[in-house]
PDB file of C-alpha atoms and ligand atoms in Angstrom:
ATOM      1  CA  MET A 535     -48.317 -82.964  61.747  1.00 59.00           C
ATOM      2  CA  SER A 536     -51.421 -80.910  61.755  1.00 77.00           C
ATOM      3  CA  LYS A 537     -53.151 -77.665  62.336  1.00 87.00           C
ATOM      4  CA  GLU A 538     -52.061 -77.866  66.006  1.00 90.00           C
ATOM      5  CA  THR A 539     -48.432 -77.751  64.894  1.00 93.00           C
ATOM      6  CA  PHE A 540     -49.035 -74.550  62.959  1.00 96.00           C
ATOM      7  CA  VAL A 541     -50.868 -73.104  65.953  1.00 96.00           C
ATOM      8  CA  ALA A 542     -47.914 -74.058  68.202  1.00 97.00           C
ATOM      9  CA  MET A 543     -45.529 -72.366  65.740  1.00 97.00           C
ATOM     10  CA  GLN A 544     -47.666 -69.224  65.825  1.00 97.00           C
ATOM     11  CA  ARG A 545     -47.664 -69.361  69.648  1.00 97.00           C
ATOM     12  CA  SER A 546     -43.860 -69.695  69.782  1.00 97.00           C
ATOM     13  CA  ILE A 547     -43.548 -66.416  67.877  1.00 96.00           C
ATOM     14  CA  VAL A 548     -46.130 -64.572  69.966  1.00 97.00           C
ATOM     15  CA  ASP A 549     -44.445 -65.857  73.141  1.00 97.00           C
ATOM     16  CA  GLY A 550     -41.011 -64.918  71.822  1.00 96.00           C
ATOM     17  CA  ALA A 551     -39.696 -68.444  72.425  1.00 97.00           C
ATOM     18  CA  PRO A 552     -36.737 -69.192  70.089  1.00 97.00           C
ATOM     19  CA  ASP A 553     -36.072 -72.676  71.491  1.00 98.00           C
ATOM     20  CA  ILE A 554     -39.624 -73.818  70.899  1.00 97.00           C
ATOM     21  CA  ALA A 555     -39.773 -72.135  67.474  1.00 97.00           C
ATOM     22  CA  SER A 556     -36.589 -73.931  66.453  1.00 97.00           C
ATOM     23  CA  GLN A 557     -37.693 -77.263  67.899  1.00 97.00           C
ATOM     24  CA  LEU A 558     -40.992 -77.097  65.989  1.00 97.00           C
ATOM     25  CA  ALA A 559     -39.189 -76.198  62.762  1.00 96.00           C
ATOM     26  CA  GLY A 560     -36.940 -79.249  63.170  1.00 96.00           C
ATOM     27  CA  GLN A 561     -39.929 -81.482  63.850  1.00 95.00           C
ATOM     28  CA  ALA A 562     -41.757 -80.112  60.815  1.00 95.00           C
ATOM     29  CA  LEU A 563     -38.825 -80.795  58.512  1.00 94.00           C
ATOM     30  CA  ARG A 564     -38.420 -84.318  59.853  1.00 95.00           C
ATOM     31  CA  ALA A 565     -42.141 -84.904  59.289  1.00 94.00           C
ATOM     32  CA  GLY A 566     -41.837 -83.783  55.661  1.00 92.00           C
ATOM     33  CA  ILE A 567     -43.760 -80.511  56.055  1.00 92.00           C
ATOM     34  CA  SER A 568     -42.777 -78.053  53.355  1.00 90.00           C
ATOM     35  CA  PRO A 569     -40.632 -75.273  54.865  1.00 91.00           C
ATOM     36  CA  LEU A 570     -42.770 -72.748  53.017  1.00 89.00           C
ATOM     37  CA  ASP A 571     -45.966 -74.086  54.612  1.00 91.00           C
ATOM     38  CA  ALA A 572     -44.309 -73.904  58.027  1.00 93.00           C
ATOM     39  CA  ILE A 573     -43.379 -70.261  57.387  1.00 92.00           C
ATOM     40  CA  ASN A 574     -46.654 -69.154  55.811  1.00 89.00           C
ATOM     41  CA  GLN A 575     -49.089 -71.104  57.954  1.00 93.00           C
ATOM     42  CA  GLY A 576     -47.144 -71.254  61.217  1.00 94.00           C
ATOM     43  CA  TYR A 577     -44.645 -68.506  61.836  1.00 94.00           C
ATOM     44  CA  VAL A 578     -45.848 -65.565  59.710  1.00 92.00           C
ATOM     45  CA  PRO A 579     -49.363 -65.534  61.234  1.00 94.00           C
ATOM     46  CA  GLY A 580     -47.527 -65.344  64.583  1.00 94.00           C
ATOM     47  CA  MET A 581     -45.734 -62.207  63.413  1.00 93.00           C
ATOM     48  CA  HIS A 582     -49.031 -60.674  62.284  1.00 92.00           C
ATOM     49  CA  GLU A 583     -50.491 -61.366  65.716  1.00 95.00           C
ATOM     50  CA  VAL A 584     -47.440 -59.697  67.301  1.00 94.00           C
ATOM     51  CA  GLY A 585     -47.933 -56.630  65.086  1.00 92.00           C
ATOM     52  CA  GLU A 586     -51.599 -56.411  66.067  1.00 94.00           C
ATOM     53  CA  GLN A 587     -50.841 -56.736  69.777  1.00 95.00           C
ATOM     54  CA  PHE A 588     -48.110 -54.097  69.485  1.00 93.00           C
ATOM     55  CA  ALA A 589     -50.493 -51.734  67.704  1.00 92.00           C
ATOM     56  CA  ARG A 590     -53.081 -52.242  70.477  1.00 94.00           C
ATOM     57  CA  GLY A 591     -50.464 -51.498  73.145  1.00 95.00           C
ATOM     58  CA  GLN A 592     -50.641 -55.058  74.490  1.00 95.00           C
ATOM     59  CA  MET A 593     -47.037 -55.737  73.562  1.00 94.00           C
ATOM     60  CA  PHE A 594     -43.912 -53.605  73.827  1.00 94.00           C
ATOM     61  CA  LEU A 595     -40.668 -53.253  71.929  1.00 94.00           C
ATOM     62  CA  PRO A 596     -38.708 -55.887  73.924  1.00 94.00           C
ATOM     63  CA  ASP A 597     -41.541 -58.389  73.300  1.00 95.00           C
ATOM     64  CA  MET A 598     -41.467 -57.619  69.591  1.00 94.00           C
ATOM     65  CA  MET A 599     -37.696 -58.140  69.612  1.00 94.00           C
ATOM     66  CA  ALA A 600     -38.109 -61.505  71.334  1.00 96.00           C
ATOM     67  CA  SER A 601     -40.641 -62.500  68.670  1.00 95.00           C
ATOM     68  CA  ALA A 602     -38.195 -61.507  65.942  1.00 92.00           C
ATOM     69  CA  GLU A 603     -35.566 -63.649  67.676  1.00 94.00           C
ATOM     70  CA  ALA A 604     -37.946 -66.616  67.664  1.00 95.00           C
ATOM     71  CA  MET A 605     -38.649 -66.074  63.972  1.00 94.00           C
ATOM     72  CA  ARG A 606     -34.915 -65.983  63.260  1.00 93.00           C
ATOM     73  CA  ALA A 607     -34.418 -69.241  65.181  1.00 95.00           C
ATOM     74  CA  ALA A 608     -37.041 -70.976  63.039  1.00 95.00           C
ATOM     75  CA  MET A 609     -35.668 -69.460  59.834  1.00 93.00           C
ATOM     76  CA  ALA A 610     -32.154 -70.691  60.683  1.00 94.00           C
ATOM     77  CA  LEU A 611     -33.443 -74.226  60.061  1.00 95.00           C
ATOM     78  CA  LEU A 612     -35.983 -73.541  57.315  1.00 93.00           C
ATOM     79  CA  ASP A 613     -33.923 -71.151  55.203  1.00 89.00           C
ATOM     80  CA  PRO A 614     -31.230 -73.661  54.081  1.00 90.00           C
ATOM     81  CA  GLU A 615     -33.941 -76.150  53.123  1.00 89.00           C
ATOM     82  CA  LEU A 616     -35.689 -73.580  50.968  1.00 85.00           C
ATOM     83  CA  LYS A 617     -32.426 -72.483  49.366  1.00 81.00           C
ATOM     84  CA  LYS A 618     -31.552 -76.062  48.422  1.00 80.00           C
ATOM     85  CA  LEU A 619     -34.425 -75.996  45.951  1.00 71.00           C
ATOM     86  CA  GLY A 620     -32.615 -73.343  43.921  1.00 64.00           C
ATOM     87  CA  THR A 621     -29.284 -75.078  43.420  1.00 63.00           C
ATOM     88  CA  GLU A 622     -30.359 -77.252  40.518  1.00 64.00           C
ATOM     89  CA  ARG A 623     -32.099 -74.564  38.514  1.00 70.00           C
ATOM     90  CA  PRO A 624     -30.693 -72.421  35.716  1.00 78.00           C
ATOM     91  CA  MET A 625     -29.837 -68.873  36.815  1.00 83.00           C
ATOM     92  CA  GLU A 626     -32.913 -66.693  36.333  1.00 89.00           C
ATOM     93  CA  GLY A 627     -31.381 -63.286  37.005  1.00 95.00           C
ATOM     94  CA  ILE A 628     -29.361 -61.188  39.422  1.00 97.00           C
ATOM     95  CA  VAL A 629     -31.138 -59.373  42.241  1.00 98.00           C
ATOM     96  CA  VAL A 630     -29.757 -56.764  44.607  1.00 98.00           C
ATOM     97  CA  LEU A 631     -32.016 -56.679  47.647  1.00 98.00           C
ATOM     98  CA  GLY A 632     -32.207 -54.589  50.803  1.00 98.00           C
ATOM     99  CA  THR A 633     -34.312 -52.681  53.314  1.00 98.00           C
ATOM    100  CA  THR A 634     -34.438 -48.914  52.897  1.00 98.00           C
ATOM    101  CA  LYS A 635     -32.485 -46.358  54.838  1.00 98.00           C
ATOM    102  CA  GLY A 636     -33.789 -45.781  58.356  1.00 98.00           C
ATOM    103  CA  ASP A 637     -35.479 -49.166  58.498  1.00 98.00           C
ATOM    104  CA  ILE A 638     -34.114 -52.235  60.289  1.00 98.00           C
ATOM    105  CA  HIS A 639     -36.949 -54.696  59.569  1.00 97.00           C
ATOM    106  CA  GLU A 640     -35.410 -57.650  57.793  1.00 96.00           C
ATOM    107  CA  ILE A 641     -37.477 -60.802  58.270  1.00 94.00           C
ATOM    108  CA  GLY A 642     -39.748 -60.322  55.252  1.00 94.00           C
ATOM    109  CA  LYS A 643     -36.861 -59.166  53.100  1.00 96.00           C
ATOM    110  CA  ILE A 644     -34.839 -62.253  54.055  1.00 93.00           C
ATOM    111  CA  LEU A 645     -37.813 -64.423  53.152  1.00 91.00           C
ATOM    112  CA  VAL A 646     -38.114 -62.707  49.767  1.00 95.00           C
ATOM    113  CA  GLY A 647     -34.380 -63.284  49.187  1.00 93.00           C
ATOM    114  CA  THR A 648     -34.624 -66.927  50.198  1.00 89.00           C
ATOM    115  CA  LEU A 649     -37.516 -67.641  47.864  1.00 89.00           C
ATOM    116  CA  LEU A 650     -35.858 -65.821  44.992  1.00 92.00           C
ATOM    117  CA  SER A 651     -32.721 -67.930  45.574  1.00 89.00           C
ATOM    118  CA  ALA A 652     -34.846 -71.046  45.805  1.00 83.00           C
ATOM    119  CA  HIS A 653     -36.277 -70.233  42.387  1.00 86.00           C
ATOM    120  CA  GLY A 654     -32.942 -69.719  40.675  1.00 88.00           C
ATOM    121  CA  PHE A 655     -32.174 -66.028  41.186  1.00 94.00           C
ATOM    122  CA  ARG A 656     -28.718 -64.981  42.368  1.00 93.00           C
ATOM    123  CA  VAL A 657     -29.457 -62.682  45.300  1.00 95.00           C
ATOM    124  CA  HIS A 658     -27.109 -60.146  46.852  1.00 97.00           C
ATOM    125  CA  ASP A 659     -28.678 -59.114  50.147  1.00 97.00           C
ATOM    126  CA  LEU A 660     -27.344 -55.736  51.264  1.00 98.00           C
ATOM    127  CA  GLY A 661     -29.044 -55.979  54.658  1.00 98.00           C
ATOM    128  CA  VAL A 662     -30.994 -53.207  56.360  1.00 98.00           C
ATOM    129  CA  ASP A 663     -30.780 -49.403  56.560  1.00 98.00           C
ATOM    130  CA  VAL A 664     -29.407 -49.206  53.017  1.00 98.00           C
ATOM    131  CA  SER A 665     -29.084 -45.835  51.288  1.00 98.00           C
ATOM    132  CA  GLY A 666     -30.109 -45.211  47.694  1.00 98.00           C
ATOM    133  CA  GLU A 667     -26.472 -44.600  46.781  1.00 98.00           C
ATOM    134  CA  LYS A 668     -25.434 -47.967  48.194  1.00 98.00           C
ATOM    135  CA  PHE A 669     -28.222 -49.715  46.241  1.00 98.00           C
ATOM    136  CA  ALA A 670     -27.003 -47.998  43.069  1.00 98.00           C
ATOM    137  CA  ALA A 671     -23.320 -48.816  43.706  1.00 98.00           C
ATOM    138  CA  MET A 672     -24.090 -52.475  44.372  1.00 98.00           C
ATOM    139  CA  ALA A 673     -26.470 -52.726  41.419  1.00 98.00           C
ATOM    140  CA  HIS A 674     -23.585 -51.520  39.262  1.00 97.00           C
ATOM    141  CA  GLU A 675     -21.010 -53.806  40.889  1.00 97.00           C
ATOM    142  CA  PHE A 676     -23.126 -56.954  40.662  1.00 97.00           C
ATOM    143  CA  ARG A 677     -24.635 -56.041  37.266  1.00 96.00           C
ATOM    144  CA  ALA A 678     -28.089 -56.428  38.745  1.00 97.00           C
ATOM    145  CA  ASP A 679     -31.112 -57.156  36.589  1.00 97.00           C
ATOM    146  CA  ILE A 680     -33.452 -56.279  39.450  1.00 98.00           C
ATOM    147  CA  VAL A 681     -33.183 -54.083  42.510  1.00 98.00           C
ATOM    148  CA  GLY A 682     -35.593 -55.091  45.278  1.00 98.00           C
ATOM    149  CA  VAL A 683     -36.389 -52.593  47.988  1.00 98.00           C
ATOM    150  CA  SER A 684     -38.247 -53.485  51.167  1.00 98.00           C
ATOM    151  CA  ALA A 685     -39.785 -50.991  53.623  1.00 98.00           C
ATOM    152  CA  LEU A 686     -41.865 -51.771  56.707  1.00 98.00           C
ATOM    153  CA  LEU A 687     -42.481 -48.286  58.058  1.00 98.00           C
ATOM    154  CA  THR A 688     -44.682 -45.599  56.571  1.00 97.00           C
ATOM    155  CA  THR A 689     -41.833 -43.202  57.358  1.00 97.00           C
ATOM    156  CA  THR A 690     -39.236 -45.188  55.365  1.00 98.00           C
ATOM    157  CA  MET A 691     -41.390 -46.025  52.350  1.00 97.00           C
ATOM    158  CA  ARG A 692     -40.437 -42.739  50.774  1.00 96.00           C
ATOM    159  CA  ASN A 693     -36.818 -43.933  50.725  1.00 98.00           C
ATOM    160  CA  GLN A 694     -37.859 -46.469  48.104  1.00 98.00           C
ATOM    161  CA  LYS A 695     -38.254 -43.459  45.848  1.00 98.00           C
ATOM    162  CA  SER A 696     -34.742 -42.315  46.817  1.00 98.00           C
ATOM    163  CA  VAL A 697     -33.393 -45.635  45.561  1.00 98.00           C
ATOM    164  CA  ILE A 698     -35.014 -45.060  42.170  1.00 98.00           C
ATOM    165  CA  GLU A 699     -33.607 -41.537  42.099  1.00 98.00           C
ATOM    166  CA  ALA A 700     -30.122 -42.827  42.944  1.00 98.00           C
ATOM    167  CA  LEU A 701     -30.349 -45.397  40.139  1.00 98.00           C
ATOM    168  CA  GLU A 702     -31.409 -42.629  37.748  1.00 97.00           C
ATOM    169  CA  LYS A 703     -28.547 -40.420  38.896  1.00 98.00           C
ATOM    170  CA  ALA A 704     -26.057 -43.248  38.348  1.00 97.00           C
ATOM    171  CA  GLY A 705     -27.440 -43.789  34.814  1.00 96.00           C
ATOM    172  CA  LEU A 706     -28.521 -47.327  35.694  1.00 96.00           C
ATOM    173  CA  ARG A 707     -32.289 -46.967  35.626  1.00 96.00           C
ATOM    174  CA  PRO A 708     -32.766 -48.037  31.991  1.00 94.00           C
ATOM    175  CA  HIS A 709     -30.964 -51.322  32.677  1.00 93.00           C
ATOM    176  CA  VAL A 710     -32.392 -52.249  36.056  1.00 97.00           C
ATOM    177  CA  LYS A 711     -35.936 -53.175  37.031  1.00 98.00           C
ATOM    178  CA  VAL A 712     -37.089 -52.027  40.447  1.00 98.00           C
ATOM    179  CA  MET A 713     -39.511 -53.966  42.612  1.00 98.00           C
ATOM    180  CA  VAL A 714     -40.825 -52.799  45.946  1.00 98.00           C
ATOM    181  CA  GLY A 715     -42.631 -54.432  48.833  1.00 98.00           C
ATOM    182  CA  GLY A 716     -43.228 -54.426  52.566  1.00 98.00           C
ATOM    183  CA  ALA A 717     -46.295 -54.264  54.791  1.00 96.00           C
ATOM    184  CA  PRO A 718     -47.317 -50.605  54.153  1.00 97.00           C
ATOM    185  CA  VAL A 719     -46.429 -50.664  50.444  1.00 98.00           C
ATOM    186  CA  THR A 720     -49.162 -50.828  47.805  1.00 98.00           C
ATOM    187  CA  ARG A 721     -49.318 -51.150  44.051  1.00 97.00           C
ATOM    188  CA  ARG A 722     -50.499 -47.577  43.910  1.00 98.00           C
ATOM    189  CA  TRP A 723     -47.428 -46.406  45.813  1.00 98.00           C
ATOM    190  CA  ALA A 724     -45.211 -48.424  43.480  1.00 98.00           C
ATOM    191  CA  ASP A 725     -46.801 -46.710  40.475  1.00 98.00           C
ATOM    192  CA  GLU A 726     -46.528 -43.317  42.124  1.00 98.00           C
ATOM    193  CA  ILE A 727     -42.771 -43.604  42.661  1.00 98.00           C
ATOM    194  CA  GLY A 728     -42.102 -45.152  39.252  1.00 97.00           C
ATOM    195  CA  ALA A 729     -41.184 -48.663  40.386  1.00 98.00           C
ATOM    196  CA  ASP A 730     -41.578 -51.464  37.843  1.00 98.00           C
ATOM    197  CA  GLY A 731     -43.560 -53.670  40.175  1.00 97.00           C
ATOM    198  CA  TYR A 732     -44.958 -54.373  43.610  1.00 98.00           C
ATOM    199  CA  ALA A 733     -45.278 -57.731  45.360  1.00 97.00           C
ATOM    200  CA  LYS A 734     -47.419 -58.287  48.428  1.00 96.00           C
ATOM    201  CA  ASP A 735     -45.520 -61.338  49.665  1.00 94.00           C
ATOM    202  CA  ALA A 736     -42.434 -63.420  49.024  1.00 93.00           C
ATOM    203  CA  MET A 737     -44.000 -65.877  46.600  1.00 89.00           C
ATOM    204  CA  THR A 738     -45.570 -63.065  44.583  1.00 94.00           C
ATOM    205  CA  ALA A 739     -42.111 -61.457  44.511  1.00 96.00           C
ATOM    206  CA  VAL A 740     -40.794 -64.527  42.681  1.00 94.00           C
ATOM    207  CA  VAL A 741     -43.596 -64.350  40.110  1.00 95.00           C
ATOM    208  CA  LEU A 742     -42.996 -60.631  39.677  1.00 97.00           C
ATOM    209  CA  ALA A 743     -39.218 -61.059  39.348  1.00 97.00           C
ATOM    210  CA  ARG A 744     -39.739 -63.624  36.594  1.00 95.00           C
ATOM    211  CA  SER A 745     -42.088 -61.331  34.724  1.00 96.00           C
ATOM    212  CA  LEU A 746     -39.664 -58.421  35.076  1.00 97.00           C
ATOM    213  CA  MET A 747     -36.911 -60.615  33.600  1.00 96.00           C
ATOM    214  CA  GLN A 748     -39.165 -61.467  30.663  1.00 91.00           C
ATOM    215  CA  ARG A 749     -39.850 -57.806  30.070  1.00 87.00           C
ATOM    216  CA  LYS A 750     -36.097 -57.182  30.078  1.00 78.00           C
ATOM    217  CA  VAL A 751     -35.433 -59.967  27.574  1.00 61.00           C
ATOM    218  CA  GLN A 752     -38.367 -59.210  25.294  1.00 56.00           C
ATOM    219  CA  HIS A 753     -37.705 -55.508  24.994  1.00 50.00           C
ATOM    220  CA  PRO A 754     -33.932 -55.131  25.092  1.00 46.00           C
ATOM    221  CA  VAL A 755     -33.921 -52.215  22.659  1.00 46.00           C
ATOM    222  CA  ALA A 756     -36.621 -50.318  24.526  1.00 43.00           C
ATOM    223  CA  GLU A 757     -34.718 -50.999  27.743  1.00 42.00           C
ATOM    224  CA  GLN A 758     -31.591 -49.286  26.468  1.00 40.00           C
ATOM    225  CA  ALA A 759     -33.422 -46.305  24.930  1.00 35.00           C
TER     226      ALA A 759
HETATM  227 CO1  B1M B 840     -41.553 -53.082  63.914  1.00 90.99          CO
HETATM  228  N1  B1M B 840     -43.133 -52.165  63.237  1.00 90.99           N
HETATM  229  N2  B1M B 840     -40.842 -51.406  64.606  1.00 90.99           N
HETATM  230  N3  B1M B 840     -40.117 -54.157  64.635  1.00 90.99           N
HETATM  231  N4  B1M B 840     -42.573 -54.587  63.447  1.00 90.99           N
HETATM  232  C1  B1M B 840     -44.074 -52.937  62.436  1.00 90.99           C
HETATM  233  C2  B1M B 840     -43.718 -52.859  60.958  1.00 90.99           C
HETATM  234  C3  B1M B 840     -45.455 -52.228  62.781  1.00 90.99           C
HETATM  235  C4  B1M B 840     -46.514 -52.358  61.669  1.00 90.99           C
HETATM  236  C5  B1M B 840     -45.994 -52.756  64.119  1.00 90.99           C
HETATM  237  C6  B1M B 840     -47.304 -52.101  64.502  1.00 90.99           C
HETATM  238  O1  B1M B 840     -47.317 -50.974  64.955  1.00 90.99           O
HETATM  239  N5  B1M B 840     -48.401 -52.782  64.312  1.00 90.99           N
HETATM  240  C7  B1M B 840     -44.974 -50.749  63.010  1.00 90.99           C
HETATM  241  C8  B1M B 840     -44.943 -49.851  61.776  1.00 90.99           C
HETATM  242  C9  B1M B 840     -46.055 -48.825  61.761  1.00 90.99           C
HETATM  243  C10 B1M B 840     -46.003 -47.999  60.544  1.00 90.99           C
HETATM  244  O2  B1M B 840     -45.033 -47.439  60.161  1.00 90.99           O
HETATM  245  N6  B1M B 840     -47.133 -47.954  59.872  1.00 90.99           N
HETATM  246  C11 B1M B 840     -43.595 -50.968  63.586  1.00 90.99           C
HETATM  247  C12 B1M B 840     -42.892 -50.027  64.375  1.00 90.99           C
HETATM  248  C13 B1M B 840     -43.668 -48.781  64.758  1.00 90.99           C
HETATM  249  C14 B1M B 840     -41.561 -50.215  64.790  1.00 90.99           C
HETATM  250  C15 B1M B 840     -40.691 -49.247  65.578  1.00 90.99           C
HETATM  251  C16 B1M B 840     -40.779 -47.772  65.121  1.00 90.99           C
HETATM  252  C17 B1M B 840     -41.057 -49.406  67.078  1.00 90.99           C
HETATM  253  C18 B1M B 840     -40.365 -48.462  68.023  1.00 90.99           C
HETATM  254  O3  B1M B 840     -39.167 -48.357  68.051  1.00 90.99           O
HETATM  255  N7  B1M B 840     -41.173 -47.772  68.767  1.00 90.99           N
HETATM  256  C19 B1M B 840     -39.270 -49.826  65.334  1.00 90.99           C
HETATM  257  C20 B1M B 840     -38.624 -49.231  64.059  1.00 90.99           C
HETATM  258  C21 B1M B 840     -37.184 -49.606  63.916  1.00 90.99           C
HETATM  259  C22 B1M B 840     -36.622 -49.186  62.566  1.00 90.99           C
HETATM  260  O4  B1M B 840     -36.772 -49.896  61.588  1.00 90.99           O
HETATM  261  N8  B1M B 840     -36.018 -48.027  62.484  1.00 90.99           N
HETATM  262  C23 B1M B 840     -39.594 -51.267  65.112  1.00 90.99           C
HETATM  263  C24 B1M B 840     -38.715 -52.312  65.418  1.00 90.99           C
HETATM  264  C25 B1M B 840     -39.001 -53.653  65.247  1.00 90.99           C
HETATM  265  C26 B1M B 840     -38.103 -54.789  65.752  1.00 90.99           C
HETATM  266  C27 B1M B 840     -36.618 -54.469  65.621  1.00 90.99           C
HETATM  267  C28 B1M B 840     -38.426 -55.047  67.187  1.00 90.99           C
HETATM  268  C29 B1M B 840     -38.636 -55.995  64.901  1.00 90.99           C
HETATM  269  C30 B1M B 840     -37.863 -56.232  63.585  1.00 90.99           C
HETATM  270  C31 B1M B 840     -36.774 -57.275  63.769  1.00 90.99           C
HETATM  271  C32 B1M B 840     -36.135 -57.666  62.479  1.00 90.99           C
HETATM  272  O5  B1M B 840     -36.663 -57.591  61.382  1.00 90.99           O
HETATM  273  N9  B1M B 840     -34.914 -58.124  62.646  1.00 90.99           N
HETATM  274  C33 B1M B 840     -40.032 -55.512  64.532  1.00 90.99           C
HETATM  275  C34 B1M B 840     -41.081 -56.382  64.097  1.00 90.99           C
HETATM  276  C35 B1M B 840     -40.794 -57.859  64.209  1.00 90.99           C
HETATM  277  C36 B1M B 840     -42.303 -55.893  63.580  1.00 90.99           C
HETATM  278  C37 B1M B 840     -43.562 -56.686  63.155  1.00 90.99           C
HETATM  279  C38 B1M B 840     -44.271 -57.152  64.425  1.00 90.99           C
HETATM  280  C39 B1M B 840     -43.346 -57.885  62.268  1.00 90.99           C
HETATM  281  C40 B1M B 840     -42.548 -57.619  60.987  1.00 90.99           C
HETATM  282  C41 B1M B 840     -42.249 -58.937  60.346  1.00 90.99           C
HETATM  283  O6  B1M B 840     -41.147 -59.461  60.473  1.00 90.99           O
HETATM  284  N10 B1M B 840     -43.277 -59.551  59.736  1.00 90.99           N
HETATM  285  C42 B1M B 840     -44.374 -55.588  62.361  1.00 90.99           C
HETATM  286  C43 B1M B 840     -45.884 -55.794  62.361  1.00 90.99           C
HETATM  287  C44 B1M B 840     -46.377 -56.347  61.042  1.00 90.99           C
HETATM  288  O7  B1M B 840     -45.750 -56.248  60.011  1.00 90.99           O
HETATM  289  N11 B1M B 840     -47.552 -56.894  61.053  1.00 90.99           N
HETATM  290  C45 B1M B 840     -43.774 -54.338  62.854  1.00 90.99           C
HETATM  291  C46 B1M B 840     -43.164 -60.908  59.142  1.00 90.99           C
HETATM  292  C47 B1M B 840     -42.668 -60.789  57.707  1.00 90.99           C
HETATM  293  C48 B1M B 840     -42.585 -62.178  57.102  1.00 90.99           C
HETATM  294  O8  B1M B 840     -43.602 -60.015  56.995  1.00 90.99           O
HETATM  295  O9  B1M B 840     -42.025 -58.051  56.873  1.00 90.99           O
HETATM  296  O10 B1M B 840     -44.429 -57.814  56.094  1.00 90.99           O
HETATM  297  P1  B1M B 840     -43.222 -58.645  56.252  1.00 90.99           P
HETATM  298  O11 B1M B 840     -42.759 -59.168  54.816  1.00 90.99           O
HETATM  299  C49 B1M B 840     -43.652 -59.777  53.908  1.00 90.99           C
HETATM  300  C50 B1M B 840     -44.317 -58.793  52.926  1.00 90.99           C
HETATM  301  O12 B1M B 840     -44.445 -57.479  53.442  1.00 90.99           O
HETATM  302  C51 B1M B 840     -43.491 -58.887  51.699  1.00 90.99           C
HETATM  303  O13 B1M B 840     -43.076 -60.245  51.703  1.00 90.99           O
HETATM  304  C52 B1M B 840     -42.771 -60.651  53.025  1.00 90.99           C
HETATM  305  C53 B1M B 840     -42.971 -62.111  53.170  1.00 90.99           C
HETATM  306  O14 B1M B 840     -44.240 -62.529  52.773  1.00 90.99           O
HETATM  307  N12 B1M B 840     -42.300 -58.079  51.522  1.00 90.99           N
HETATM  308  C54 B1M B 840     -41.807 -57.848  50.267  1.00 90.99           C
HETATM  309  C55 B1M B 840     -41.447 -57.531  52.393  1.00 90.99           C
HETATM  310  N13 B1M B 840     -40.430 -56.926  51.774  1.00 90.99           N
HETATM  311  C56 B1M B 840     -40.624 -57.116  50.449  1.00 90.99           C
HETATM  312  C57 B1M B 840     -39.867 -56.713  49.353  1.00 90.99           C
HETATM  313  C58 B1M B 840     -40.325 -57.063  48.087  1.00 90.99           C
HETATM  314  C59 B1M B 840     -41.513 -57.777  47.922  1.00 90.99           C
HETATM  315  C60 B1M B 840     -42.267 -58.177  48.999  1.00 90.99           C
HETATM  316  O15 B1M B 840     -39.687 -56.728  46.967  1.00 90.99           O
HETATM  317  C61 B1M B 840     -38.406 -56.167  47.067  1.00 90.99           C
END
């Protein structure tokens, strides 16, 4: 398996071809390609290309939906393989994850959840279009250590702040770390809204989640204050 395979994976996303995307994912796994390499070097660049074509007006909403379908088809095979990695690890922490209210983008968020699971976190994925109140209620119910909030639209980023406000209102903020991410999100935005951290991609989200857990453990008294 080679660079051509990754290029074919990218193509399958741009073409919105779920059958081909799935077939290539199966081939990659059989050939011993790491599922993460297939995602990061094959399918995700395809999604970026789709975004660029959409922004240039060379692609329309139905095309973008077909591309998302192709990505889902590939993930259906790759996701379980990634998750398997997490089953033999000690539990690192509990994460409540979702996409903000008004936003239905889920592919990146699912990837973040998968990698967190693969690295030992117990992840409760609330799905998309999740209100701040729902994040807070679920953080309470699952005794979350971390709340992870994804946003892909500049118009829904501000709802990440609403999640923090809802956690504050529910009295949970001192006990829960908040991490944010998504294509338009920046570290500066994270600081501005009072999040505890920002991750630019799924692997960085794992590193960040671990460091947030350490901060929780090392400063338990400060956390409760
Ligand atoms: Co939409 N869309 N979309 N879309 N879409 C974008 C985001 C856009 C940038 C495309 C463009 O114009 N170039 C643009 C947003 C512009 C803006 O706000 N600045 C856009 C638009 C405009 C829209 C609609 C408004 C279009 C319309 O209706 N006219 C509409 C909005 C619907 C809504 O949410 N209310 C819409 C709809 C859709 C589809 C439904 C068709 C589909 C989503 C399907 C689905 O998810 N089930 C879709 C898609 C596929 C995209 C693009 C092409 C790809 C997104 C994606 O899956 N990327 C996207 C263009 C782009 O992002 N380049 C685009 C792959 C994924 C692996 O990356 O999601 O960035 P990403 O996740 C990364 C990191 O961001 C990070 O880690 C992930 C993995 O590395 N990350 C986190 C994400 N969440 C994190 C959370 C963390 C940490 C890291 O901690 C908690």
